[in-house]
Amino acid sequence: MSRLQGKVALITGAGRGIGRGIAEGFVREGTKVAVNDIDGQAAQATVVRLMEMGGEALAVPGDVADESAVQSIVRETLGRFGHIDILVNNAGIATYVPVAEMSSAEWDRTIAVHLRGAFLCTRHVLPHMLEAGRGKIINIASQRGQKGGAGLAHYAAAKAGIIGFTKSLALEVSRHGIHVNAIAPGPIRTGRPASERFHQTVAGLPIGRAGEIEDVVPTAIFLACDDSSFYVGQTLCPNGGDVML
Ligand code: NAP
């Protein structure tokens, strides 16, 4: 039997990129997936793909930084599937701008999507996991949250915050059967046009190549299944050697 057979996952930002790859990986393991994205068409396209793979999936579009939207996302997921076993806080945005030129709106939006979004989704899924006495929460951080990045202060601060959030939440809920961990990928090719900075980062990687979505998916599957049951508040790093802890 597959490791995640019969489980239900809610994955944010799964309309494309790493989130979509994790959704496909989970479906291969027998998981039903609620696909969130701020772009409803992208979420629906992922659902179509998951169903073509033989999976069960539901589009739950909405902005993770908007609390009423998150409440609807969770309500619709529970309405369709009855429970949520796995939450992947993946939705994200990234822009390059030095602090001296950054608007407060750009700062606020980046922090809101990554950090407020992860908090809100967790806040509204957690009561159901606590009631069930089990659950897996996987927060997608970044190597930038560990090493920083010029032009990425807002993003790096949000991702460092995700790591602190992961540890704190793990301290609160681990004894209630809920496992909380993070993944901090290095530079991953996602199909979006790669920036000059992306190429520079890749050129400096010990492994000598960019990461692929499939370099991240096995870590998500591992953290979602019981093979990782002794991992608590950890940040796992599929990063090509960009950061060595
Ligand atoms: P991506 O291809 O841009 O996918 C992210 C998805 O999240 C997009 O579909 C995006 O929609 C959606 N999204 C943005 N804001 C949202 C919101 N407020 N509510 C719901 N969905 C929202 O990015 P990715 O590269 O796969 O990144 C996924 C996660 O991995 C992010 O947290 C990112 O920071 C992290 N990460 C990525 C890398 C990398 O090199 N790719 C490295 C380390 C960490 P729109 O396209 O409409 O904005």
PDB file of C-alpha atoms and ligand atoms in Angstrom:
ATOM      1  CA  MET A   1       0.000   0.000   0.000  1.00  0.00           C
ATOM      2  CA  SER A   2       1.175   3.562  -0.712  1.00  0.00           C
ATOM      3  CA  ARG A   3       2.482   5.522   2.247  1.00  0.00           C
ATOM      4  CA  LEU A   4      -0.268   8.162   2.160  1.00  0.00           C
ATOM      5  CA  GLN A   5      -3.208   6.044   1.035  1.00  0.00           C
ATOM      6  CA  GLY A   6      -6.567   7.578   1.994  1.00  0.00           C
ATOM      7  CA  LYS A   7      -5.064  10.729   3.501  1.00  0.00           C
ATOM      8  CA  VAL A   8      -6.386  14.207   2.714  1.00  0.00           C
ATOM      9  CA  ALA A   9      -4.003  17.092   2.054  1.00  0.00           C
ATOM     10  CA  LEU A  10      -4.611  20.812   1.689  1.00  0.00           C
ATOM     11  CA  ILE A  11      -1.783  22.406  -0.298  1.00  0.00           C
ATOM     12  CA  THR A  12      -1.607  26.170  -0.734  1.00  0.00           C
ATOM     13  CA  GLY A  13      -0.190  27.777  -3.861  1.00  0.00           C
ATOM     14  CA  ALA A  14      -0.526  24.459  -5.701  1.00  0.00           C
ATOM     15  CA  GLY A  15      -1.623  25.936  -9.023  1.00  0.00           C
ATOM     16  CA  ARG A  16       1.942  25.698 -10.280  1.00  0.00           C
ATOM     17  CA  GLY A  17       5.546  25.131  -9.290  1.00  0.00           C
ATOM     18  CA  ILE A  18       6.615  23.231  -6.194  1.00  0.00           C
ATOM     19  CA  GLY A  19       3.086  23.100  -4.721  1.00  0.00           C
ATOM     20  CA  ARG A  20       1.732  21.469  -7.853  1.00  0.00           C
ATOM     21  CA  GLY A  21       4.631  19.007  -7.847  1.00  0.00           C
ATOM     22  CA  ILE A  22       3.887  18.090  -4.226  1.00  0.00           C
ATOM     23  CA  ALA A  23       0.201  17.638  -5.133  1.00  0.00           C
ATOM     24  CA  GLU A  24       1.159  15.225  -7.929  1.00  0.00           C
ATOM     25  CA  GLY A  25       3.545  13.369  -5.607  1.00  0.00           C
ATOM     26  CA  PHE A  26       0.858  13.032  -2.944  1.00  0.00           C
ATOM     27  CA  VAL A  27      -1.687  11.726  -5.480  1.00  0.00           C
ATOM     28  CA  ARG A  28       0.834   9.088  -6.576  1.00  0.00           C
ATOM     29  CA  GLU A  29       0.911   8.018  -2.896  1.00  0.00           C
ATOM     30  CA  GLY A  30      -2.894   7.749  -2.721  1.00  0.00           C
ATOM     31  CA  THR A  31      -3.723  11.112  -1.136  1.00  0.00           C
ATOM     32  CA  LYS A  32      -6.813  13.194  -1.923  1.00  0.00           C
ATOM     33  CA  VAL A  33      -5.784  16.803  -2.467  1.00  0.00           C
ATOM     34  CA  ALA A  34      -7.483  20.168  -1.960  1.00  0.00           C
ATOM     35  CA  VAL A  35      -5.642  22.517  -4.310  1.00  0.00           C
ATOM     36  CA  ASN A  36      -5.475  26.134  -3.196  1.00  0.00           C
ATOM     37  CA  ASP A  37      -4.125  28.974  -5.304  1.00  0.00           C
ATOM     38  CA  ILE A  38      -4.872  32.677  -5.564  1.00  0.00           C
ATOM     39  CA  ASP A  39      -5.240  31.998  -9.301  1.00  0.00           C
ATOM     40  CA  GLY A  40      -8.438  29.959  -9.591  1.00  0.00           C
ATOM     41  CA  GLN A  41      -7.700  28.819 -13.149  1.00  0.00           C
ATOM     42  CA  ALA A  42      -4.285  27.514 -12.120  1.00  0.00           C
ATOM     43  CA  ALA A  43      -5.841  25.655  -9.175  1.00  0.00           C
ATOM     44  CA  GLN A  44      -8.433  24.123 -11.505  1.00  0.00           C
ATOM     45  CA  ALA A  45      -5.746  23.116 -14.021  1.00  0.00           C
ATOM     46  CA  THR A  46      -3.886  21.266 -11.240  1.00  0.00           C
ATOM     47  CA  VAL A  47      -7.121  19.524 -10.261  1.00  0.00           C
ATOM     48  CA  VAL A  48      -7.647  18.373 -13.862  1.00  0.00           C
ATOM     49  CA  ARG A  49      -4.080  17.021 -13.944  1.00  0.00           C
ATOM     50  CA  LEU A  50      -4.527  15.199 -10.611  1.00  0.00           C
ATOM     51  CA  MET A  51      -7.766  13.628 -11.814  1.00  0.00           C
ATOM     52  CA  GLU A  52      -6.079  12.523 -15.062  1.00  0.00           C
ATOM     53  CA  MET A  53      -3.565  10.776 -12.806  1.00  0.00           C
ATOM     54  CA  GLY A  54      -6.478   8.893 -11.214  1.00  0.00           C
ATOM     55  CA  GLY A  55      -6.560  11.026  -8.065  1.00  0.00           C
ATOM     56  CA  GLU A  56      -9.329  12.771  -6.192  1.00  0.00           C
ATOM     57  CA  ALA A  57      -8.942  16.548  -6.031  1.00  0.00           C
ATOM     58  CA  LEU A  58     -10.826  19.757  -5.344  1.00  0.00           C
ATOM     59  CA  ALA A  59      -9.968  23.343  -6.244  1.00  0.00           C
ATOM     60  CA  VAL A  60     -10.199  25.716  -3.275  1.00  0.00           C
ATOM     61  CA  PRO A  61      -9.023  29.047  -4.709  1.00  0.00           C
ATOM     62  CA  GLY A  62      -8.365  32.074  -2.539  1.00  0.00           C
ATOM     63  CA  ASP A  63      -5.801  34.381  -1.002  1.00  0.00           C
ATOM     64  CA  VAL A  64      -4.121  32.744   1.999  1.00  0.00           C
ATOM     65  CA  ALA A  65      -3.500  36.174   3.536  1.00  0.00           C
ATOM     66  CA  ASP A  66      -7.271  36.818   3.709  1.00  0.00           C
ATOM     67  CA  GLU A  67      -8.802  35.222   6.818  1.00  0.00           C
ATOM     68  CA  SER A  68     -12.347  34.900   5.450  1.00  0.00           C
ATOM     69  CA  ALA A  69     -10.959  33.263   2.289  1.00  0.00           C
ATOM     70  CA  VAL A  70      -8.951  30.819   4.412  1.00  0.00           C
ATOM     71  CA  GLN A  71     -12.048  29.957   6.442  1.00  0.00           C
ATOM     72  CA  SER A  72     -13.882  29.138   3.184  1.00  0.00           C
ATOM     73  CA  ILE A  73     -10.926  27.091   1.882  1.00  0.00           C
ATOM     74  CA  VAL A  74     -10.878  24.973   5.048  1.00  0.00           C
ATOM     75  CA  ARG A  75     -14.677  24.680   5.165  1.00  0.00           C
ATOM     76  CA  GLU A  76     -14.877  23.553   1.519  1.00  0.00           C
ATOM     77  CA  THR A  77     -12.074  21.018   2.019  1.00  0.00           C
ATOM     78  CA  LEU A  78     -13.757  19.526   5.091  1.00  0.00           C
ATOM     79  CA  GLY A  79     -17.138  19.603   3.340  1.00  0.00           C
ATOM     80  CA  ARG A  80     -15.798  17.506   0.474  1.00  0.00           C
ATOM     81  CA  PHE A  81     -13.356  15.176   2.218  1.00  0.00           C
ATOM     82  CA  GLY A  82     -14.475  15.196   5.879  1.00  0.00           C
ATOM     83  CA  HIS A  83     -11.005  15.640   7.390  1.00  0.00           C
ATOM     84  CA  ILE A  84      -7.572  17.161   6.728  1.00  0.00           C
ATOM     85  CA  ASP A  85      -4.546  15.023   7.575  1.00  0.00           C
ATOM     86  CA  ILE A  86      -1.830  17.105   5.932  1.00  0.00           C
ATOM     87  CA  LEU A  87      -1.454  20.853   5.507  1.00  0.00           C
ATOM     88  CA  VAL A  88       1.303  22.166   3.234  1.00  0.00           C
ATOM     89  CA  ASN A  89       1.842  25.911   3.621  1.00  0.00           C
ATOM     90  CA  ASN A  90       3.514  26.532   0.265  1.00  0.00           C
ATOM     91  CA  ALA A  91       1.967  29.672  -1.278  1.00  0.00           C
ATOM     92  CA  GLY A  92       4.568  32.334  -1.888  1.00  0.00           C
ATOM     93  CA  ILE A  93       5.704  35.347  -3.850  1.00  0.00           C
ATOM     94  CA  ALA A  94       9.177  36.746  -4.416  1.00  0.00           C
ATOM     95  CA  THR A  95      10.459  40.063  -5.735  1.00  0.00           C
ATOM     96  CA  TYR A  96      13.976  41.493  -5.770  1.00  0.00           C
ATOM     97  CA  VAL A  97      14.285  45.008  -4.332  1.00  0.00           C
ATOM     98  CA  PRO A  98      16.891  46.554  -2.017  1.00  0.00           C
ATOM     99  CA  VAL A  99      15.637  47.712   1.375  1.00  0.00           C
ATOM    100  CA  ALA A 100      16.526  51.335   0.511  1.00  0.00           C
ATOM    101  CA  GLU A 101      14.003  51.205  -2.354  1.00  0.00           C
ATOM    102  CA  MET A 102      11.366  48.884  -0.883  1.00  0.00           C
ATOM    103  CA  SER A 103       7.873  50.246  -0.322  1.00  0.00           C
ATOM    104  CA  SER A 104       6.103  49.355   2.885  1.00  0.00           C
ATOM    105  CA  ALA A 105       3.352  47.838   0.722  1.00  0.00           C
ATOM    106  CA  GLU A 106       5.845  45.421  -0.882  1.00  0.00           C
ATOM    107  CA  TRP A 107       7.237  44.520   2.539  1.00  0.00           C
ATOM    108  CA  ASP A 108       3.743  44.004   3.996  1.00  0.00           C
ATOM    109  CA  ARG A 109       2.448  41.902   1.104  1.00  0.00           C
ATOM    110  CA  THR A 110       5.443  39.564   1.141  1.00  0.00           C
ATOM    111  CA  ILE A 111       5.217  39.044   4.888  1.00  0.00           C
ATOM    112  CA  ALA A 112       1.436  38.616   4.611  1.00  0.00           C
ATOM    113  CA  VAL A 113       1.458  35.948   1.898  1.00  0.00           C
ATOM    114  CA  HIS A 114       4.198  33.843   3.488  1.00  0.00           C
ATOM    115  CA  LEU A 115       3.826  34.380   7.210  1.00  0.00           C
ATOM    116  CA  ARG A 116       0.250  35.518   7.807  1.00  0.00           C
ATOM    117  CA  GLY A 117      -0.841  32.968   5.183  1.00  0.00           C
ATOM    118  CA  ALA A 118       0.916  30.097   6.962  1.00  0.00           C
ATOM    119  CA  PHE A 119      -0.455  31.292  10.300  1.00  0.00           C
ATOM    120  CA  LEU A 120      -4.054  31.635   9.050  1.00  0.00           C
ATOM    121  CA  CYS A 121      -4.133  28.262   7.283  1.00  0.00           C
ATOM    122  CA  THR A 122      -2.627  26.590  10.327  1.00  0.00           C
ATOM    123  CA  ARG A 123      -4.954  28.462  12.689  1.00  0.00           C
ATOM    124  CA  HIS A 124      -8.058  27.233  10.873  1.00  0.00           C
ATOM    125  CA  VAL A 125      -6.906  23.662  10.175  1.00  0.00           C
ATOM    126  CA  LEU A 126      -5.367  23.032  13.587  1.00  0.00           C
ATOM    127  CA  PRO A 127      -8.599  22.660  15.612  1.00  0.00           C
ATOM    128  CA  HIS A 128      -9.652  19.802  13.322  1.00  0.00           C
ATOM    129  CA  MET A 129      -6.269  18.116  13.649  1.00  0.00           C
ATOM    130  CA  LEU A 130      -6.323  18.562  17.433  1.00  0.00           C
ATOM    131  CA  GLU A 131      -9.781  17.005  17.580  1.00  0.00           C
ATOM    132  CA  ALA A 132      -8.579  14.086  15.447  1.00  0.00           C
ATOM    133  CA  GLY A 133      -5.404  13.755  17.536  1.00  0.00           C
ATOM    134  CA  ARG A 134      -3.219  13.571  14.440  1.00  0.00           C
ATOM    135  CA  GLY A 135      -1.914  15.657  11.580  1.00  0.00           C
ATOM    136  CA  LYS A 136       1.123  16.757   9.612  1.00  0.00           C
ATOM    137  CA  ILE A 137       1.938  20.381   8.947  1.00  0.00           C
ATOM    138  CA  ILE A 138       4.681  21.114   6.428  1.00  0.00           C
ATOM    139  CA  ASN A 139       5.813  24.701   5.992  1.00  0.00           C
ATOM    140  CA  ILE A 140       7.779  25.632   2.896  1.00  0.00           C
ATOM    141  CA  ALA A 141      10.600  27.927   3.965  1.00  0.00           C
ATOM    142  CA  SER A 142      13.680  28.685   1.823  1.00  0.00           C
ATOM    143  CA  GLN A 143      17.443  28.654   2.054  1.00  0.00           C
ATOM    144  CA  ARG A 144      17.049  32.460   1.997  1.00  0.00           C
ATOM    145  CA  GLY A 145      15.519  32.239   5.460  1.00  0.00           C
ATOM    146  CA  GLN A 146      18.796  30.660   6.600  1.00  0.00           C
ATOM    147  CA  LYS A 147      21.414  32.667   4.685  1.00  0.00           C
ATOM    148  CA  GLY A 148      19.600  35.870   3.671  1.00  0.00           C
ATOM    149  CA  GLY A 149      19.770  37.451   0.231  1.00  0.00           C
ATOM    150  CA  ALA A 150      20.566  40.926  -1.078  1.00  0.00           C
ATOM    151  CA  GLY A 151      17.344  42.345  -2.504  1.00  0.00           C
ATOM    152  CA  LEU A 152      15.358  39.713  -0.643  1.00  0.00           C
ATOM    153  CA  ALA A 153      15.134  41.136   2.896  1.00  0.00           C
ATOM    154  CA  HIS A 154      11.321  40.892   2.941  1.00  0.00           C
ATOM    155  CA  TYR A 155      11.351  37.343   1.578  1.00  0.00           C
ATOM    156  CA  ALA A 156      14.253  36.200   3.776  1.00  0.00           C
ATOM    157  CA  ALA A 157      12.607  37.700   6.876  1.00  0.00           C
ATOM    158  CA  ALA A 158       9.350  35.919   6.061  1.00  0.00           C
ATOM    159  CA  LYS A 159      11.122  32.602   5.494  1.00  0.00           C
ATOM    160  CA  ALA A 160      13.191  32.935   8.692  1.00  0.00           C
ATOM    161  CA  GLY A 161       9.856  33.648  10.382  1.00  0.00           C
ATOM    162  CA  ILE A 162       8.441  30.446   8.922  1.00  0.00           C
ATOM    163  CA  ILE A 163      11.270  28.483  10.528  1.00  0.00           C
ATOM    164  CA  GLY A 164      10.592  30.110  13.919  1.00  0.00           C
ATOM    165  CA  PHE A 165       6.862  29.525  13.494  1.00  0.00           C
ATOM    166  CA  THR A 166       7.531  25.861  12.698  1.00  0.00           C
ATOM    167  CA  LYS A 167       9.608  25.338  15.848  1.00  0.00           C
ATOM    168  CA  SER A 168       7.140  27.175  18.094  1.00  0.00           C
ATOM    169  CA  LEU A 169       4.121  25.330  16.739  1.00  0.00           C
ATOM    170  CA  ALA A 170       5.953  22.013  17.089  1.00  0.00           C
ATOM    171  CA  LEU A 171       6.548  22.831  20.766  1.00  0.00           C
ATOM    172  CA  GLU A 172       2.815  23.453  21.224  1.00  0.00           C
ATOM    173  CA  VAL A 173       1.237  20.522  19.396  1.00  0.00           C
ATOM    174  CA  SER A 174       3.668  17.600  19.095  1.00  0.00           C
ATOM    175  CA  ARG A 175       2.272  15.877  22.180  1.00  0.00           C
ATOM    176  CA  HIS A 176      -1.179  16.059  20.585  1.00  0.00           C
ATOM    177  CA  GLY A 177      -0.093  13.870  17.654  1.00  0.00           C
ATOM    178  CA  ILE A 178       0.567  16.717  15.254  1.00  0.00           C
ATOM    179  CA  HIS A 179       3.914  16.770  13.486  1.00  0.00           C
ATOM    180  CA  VAL A 180       5.221  20.119  12.330  1.00  0.00           C
ATOM    181  CA  ASN A 181       8.300  20.521  10.150  1.00  0.00           C
ATOM    182  CA  ALA A 182       9.623  22.763   7.400  1.00  0.00           C
ATOM    183  CA  ILE A 183      11.401  22.367   4.086  1.00  0.00           C
ATOM    184  CA  ALA A 184      13.952  24.967   3.002  1.00  0.00           C
ATOM    185  CA  PRO A 185      14.694  24.336  -0.684  1.00  0.00           C
ATOM    186  CA  GLY A 186      17.580  25.868  -2.570  1.00  0.00           C
ATOM    187  CA  PRO A 187      17.080  27.308  -6.079  1.00  0.00           C
ATOM    188  CA  ILE A 188      14.455  25.177  -7.829  1.00  0.00           C
ATOM    189  CA  ARG A 189      13.497  25.407 -11.516  1.00  0.00           C
ATOM    190  CA  THR A 190       9.728  25.709 -11.738  1.00  0.00           C
ATOM    191  CA  GLY A 191       9.020  26.646 -15.342  1.00  0.00           C
ATOM    192  CA  ARG A 192       8.965  30.367 -14.664  1.00  0.00           C
ATOM    193  CA  PRO A 193      11.656  32.340 -16.527  1.00  0.00           C
ATOM    194  CA  ALA A 194      14.765  32.192 -14.338  1.00  0.00           C
ATOM    195  CA  SER A 195      16.327  35.501 -13.242  1.00  0.00           C
ATOM    196  CA  GLU A 196      20.021  36.399 -13.541  1.00  0.00           C
ATOM    197  CA  ARG A 197      20.255  36.017  -9.740  1.00  0.00           C
ATOM    198  CA  PHE A 198      18.864  32.506  -9.959  1.00  0.00           C
ATOM    199  CA  HIS A 199      21.632  31.585 -12.415  1.00  0.00           C
ATOM    200  CA  GLN A 200      24.241  33.219 -10.149  1.00  0.00           C
ATOM    201  CA  THR A 201      23.027  31.238  -7.149  1.00  0.00           C
ATOM    202  CA  VAL A 202      23.041  28.011  -9.140  1.00  0.00           C
ATOM    203  CA  ALA A 203      26.585  28.708 -10.400  1.00  0.00           C
ATOM    204  CA  GLY A 204      27.763  28.820  -6.773  1.00  0.00           C
ATOM    205  CA  LEU A 205      26.103  25.569  -5.710  1.00  0.00           C
ATOM    206  CA  PRO A 206      28.406  22.726  -4.699  1.00  0.00           C
ATOM    207  CA  ILE A 207      26.252  20.302  -6.683  1.00  0.00           C
ATOM    208  CA  GLY A 208      26.712  22.322  -9.879  1.00  0.00           C
ATOM    209  CA  ARG A 209      23.106  22.298 -11.067  1.00  0.00           C
ATOM    210  CA  ALA A 210      19.737  23.860 -10.291  1.00  0.00           C
ATOM    211  CA  GLY A 211      17.212  21.955  -8.237  1.00  0.00           C
ATOM    212  CA  GLU A 212      14.156  20.427  -9.876  1.00  0.00           C
ATOM    213  CA  ILE A 213      10.680  20.195  -8.366  1.00  0.00           C
ATOM    214  CA  GLU A 214      11.262  16.442  -8.071  1.00  0.00           C
ATOM    215  CA  ASP A 215      14.210  17.208  -5.757  1.00  0.00           C
ATOM    216  CA  VAL A 216      11.741  18.649  -3.223  1.00  0.00           C
ATOM    217  CA  VAL A 217       8.737  16.325  -3.559  1.00  0.00           C
ATOM    218  CA  PRO A 218      10.284  13.269  -1.804  1.00  0.00           C
ATOM    219  CA  THR A 219      11.041  15.432   1.262  1.00  0.00           C
ATOM    220  CA  ALA A 220       7.394  16.526   1.401  1.00  0.00           C
ATOM    221  CA  ILE A 221       6.207  12.926   1.096  1.00  0.00           C
ATOM    222  CA  PHE A 222       8.629  11.866   3.827  1.00  0.00           C
ATOM    223  CA  LEU A 223       7.381  14.595   6.199  1.00  0.00           C
ATOM    224  CA  ALA A 224       3.752  13.764   5.391  1.00  0.00           C
ATOM    225  CA  CYS A 225       4.058  10.066   6.201  1.00  0.00           C
ATOM    226  CA  ASP A 226       4.854   8.158   9.375  1.00  0.00           C
ATOM    227  CA  ASP A 227       8.464   7.467   8.320  1.00  0.00           C
ATOM    228  CA  SER A 228       9.227  10.931   9.758  1.00  0.00           C
ATOM    229  CA  SER A 229       7.390  10.491  13.051  1.00  0.00           C
ATOM    230  CA  PHE A 230      10.499  11.349  15.164  1.00  0.00           C
ATOM    231  CA  TYR A 231      11.127  14.611  13.270  1.00  0.00           C
ATOM    232  CA  VAL A 232       9.863  17.551  15.319  1.00  0.00           C
ATOM    233  CA  GLY A 233      10.203  21.219  14.381  1.00  0.00           C
ATOM    234  CA  GLN A 234      12.967  20.428  11.895  1.00  0.00           C
ATOM    235  CA  THR A 235      13.887  22.216   8.708  1.00  0.00           C
ATOM    236  CA  LEU A 236      14.959  19.782   5.984  1.00  0.00           C
ATOM    237  CA  CYS A 237      17.113  21.266   3.249  1.00  0.00           C
ATOM    238  CA  PRO A 238      17.006  19.942  -0.326  1.00  0.00           C
ATOM    239  CA  ASN A 239      19.319  22.745  -1.449  1.00  0.00           C
ATOM    240  CA  GLY A 240      22.232  21.343  -3.482  1.00  0.00           C
ATOM    241  CA  GLY A 241      24.634  22.347  -0.703  1.00  0.00           C
ATOM    242  CA  ASP A 242      23.728  26.055  -0.736  1.00  0.00           C
ATOM    243  CA  VAL A 243      23.479  26.032   3.062  1.00  0.00           C
ATOM    244  CA  MET A 244      25.132  23.294   5.136  1.00  0.00           C
ATOM    245  CA  LEU A 245      23.933  23.166   8.730  1.00  0.00           C
TER     246      LEU A 245
HETATM  247  P1  NAP B   1       5.430  29.626  -7.873  1.00  0.00           P
HETATM  248  O1  NAP B   1       5.764  28.804  -9.066  1.00  0.00           O
HETATM  249  O2  NAP B   1       5.299  31.094  -8.033  1.00  0.00           O
HETATM  250  O3  NAP B   1       4.123  29.038  -7.182  1.00  0.00           O
HETATM  251  C1  NAP B   1       3.562  29.661  -6.066  1.00  0.00           C
HETATM  252  C2  NAP B   1       2.075  29.679  -6.233  1.00  0.00           C
HETATM  253  O4  NAP B   1       1.503  30.357  -5.085  1.00  0.00           O
HETATM  254  C3  NAP B   1       1.641  30.462  -7.476  1.00  0.00           C
HETATM  255  O5  NAP B   1       0.665  29.743  -8.189  1.00  0.00           O
HETATM  256  C4  NAP B   1       1.062  31.736  -6.861  1.00  0.00           C
HETATM  257  O6  NAP B   1       0.059  32.321  -7.649  1.00  0.00           O
HETATM  258  C5  NAP B   1       0.496  31.216  -5.577  1.00  0.00           C
HETATM  259  N1  NAP B   1       0.210  32.297  -4.636  1.00  0.00           N
HETATM  260  C6  NAP B   1       0.846  33.479  -4.527  1.00  0.00           C
HETATM  261  N2  NAP B   1       0.280  34.235  -3.584  1.00  0.00           N
HETATM  262  C7  NAP B   1      -0.756  33.512  -3.084  1.00  0.00           C
HETATM  263  C8  NAP B   1      -1.725  33.756  -2.092  1.00  0.00           C
HETATM  264  N3  NAP B   1      -1.757  34.910  -1.431  1.00  0.00           N
HETATM  265  N4  NAP B   1      -2.645  32.809  -1.838  1.00  0.00           N
HETATM  266  C9  NAP B   1      -2.637  31.636  -2.517  1.00  0.00           C
HETATM  267  N5  NAP B   1      -1.737  31.353  -3.486  1.00  0.00           N
HETATM  268  C10 NAP B   1      -0.802  32.272  -3.765  1.00  0.00           C
HETATM  269  O7  NAP B   1       6.528  29.432  -6.728  1.00  0.00           O
HETATM  270  P2  NAP B   1       7.453  28.180  -6.355  1.00  0.00           P
HETATM  271  O8  NAP B   1       8.810  28.518  -6.837  1.00  0.00           O
HETATM  272  O9  NAP B   1       6.806  26.904  -6.725  1.00  0.00           O
HETATM  273  O10 NAP B   1       7.478  28.361  -4.773  1.00  0.00           O
HETATM  274  C11 NAP B   1       6.646  27.615  -3.897  1.00  0.00           C
HETATM  275  C12 NAP B   1       7.146  27.851  -2.487  1.00  0.00           C
HETATM  276  O11 NAP B   1       8.505  27.415  -2.396  1.00  0.00           O
HETATM  277  C13 NAP B   1       7.132  29.323  -2.086  1.00  0.00           C
HETATM  278  O12 NAP B   1       6.798  29.435  -0.718  1.00  0.00           O
HETATM  279  C14 NAP B   1       8.575  29.732  -2.325  1.00  0.00           C
HETATM  280  O13 NAP B   1       8.941  30.843  -1.547  1.00  0.00           O
HETATM  281  C15 NAP B   1       9.306  28.474  -1.907  1.00  0.00           C
HETATM  282  N6  NAP B   1      10.648  28.344  -2.467  1.00  0.00           N
HETATM  283  C16 NAP B   1      10.862  28.336  -3.812  1.00  0.00           C
HETATM  284  C17 NAP B   1      12.150  28.198  -4.292  1.00  0.00           C
HETATM  285  C18 NAP B   1      12.451  28.173  -5.761  1.00  0.00           C
HETATM  286  O14 NAP B   1      13.628  28.308  -6.127  1.00  0.00           O
HETATM  287  N7  NAP B   1      11.475  27.976  -6.630  1.00  0.00           N
HETATM  288  C19 NAP B   1      13.222  28.076  -3.395  1.00  0.00           C
HETATM  289  C20 NAP B   1      12.964  28.093  -2.038  1.00  0.00           C
HETATM  290  C21 NAP B   1      11.671  28.222  -1.570  1.00  0.00           C
HETATM  291  P3  NAP B   1       0.475  33.478  -8.700  1.00  0.00           P
HETATM  292  O15 NAP B   1       1.380  32.833  -9.680  1.00  0.00           O
HETATM  293  O16 NAP B   1      -0.823  33.942  -9.258  1.00  0.00           O
HETATM  294  O17 NAP B   1       1.203  34.524  -7.865  1.00  0.00           O
END
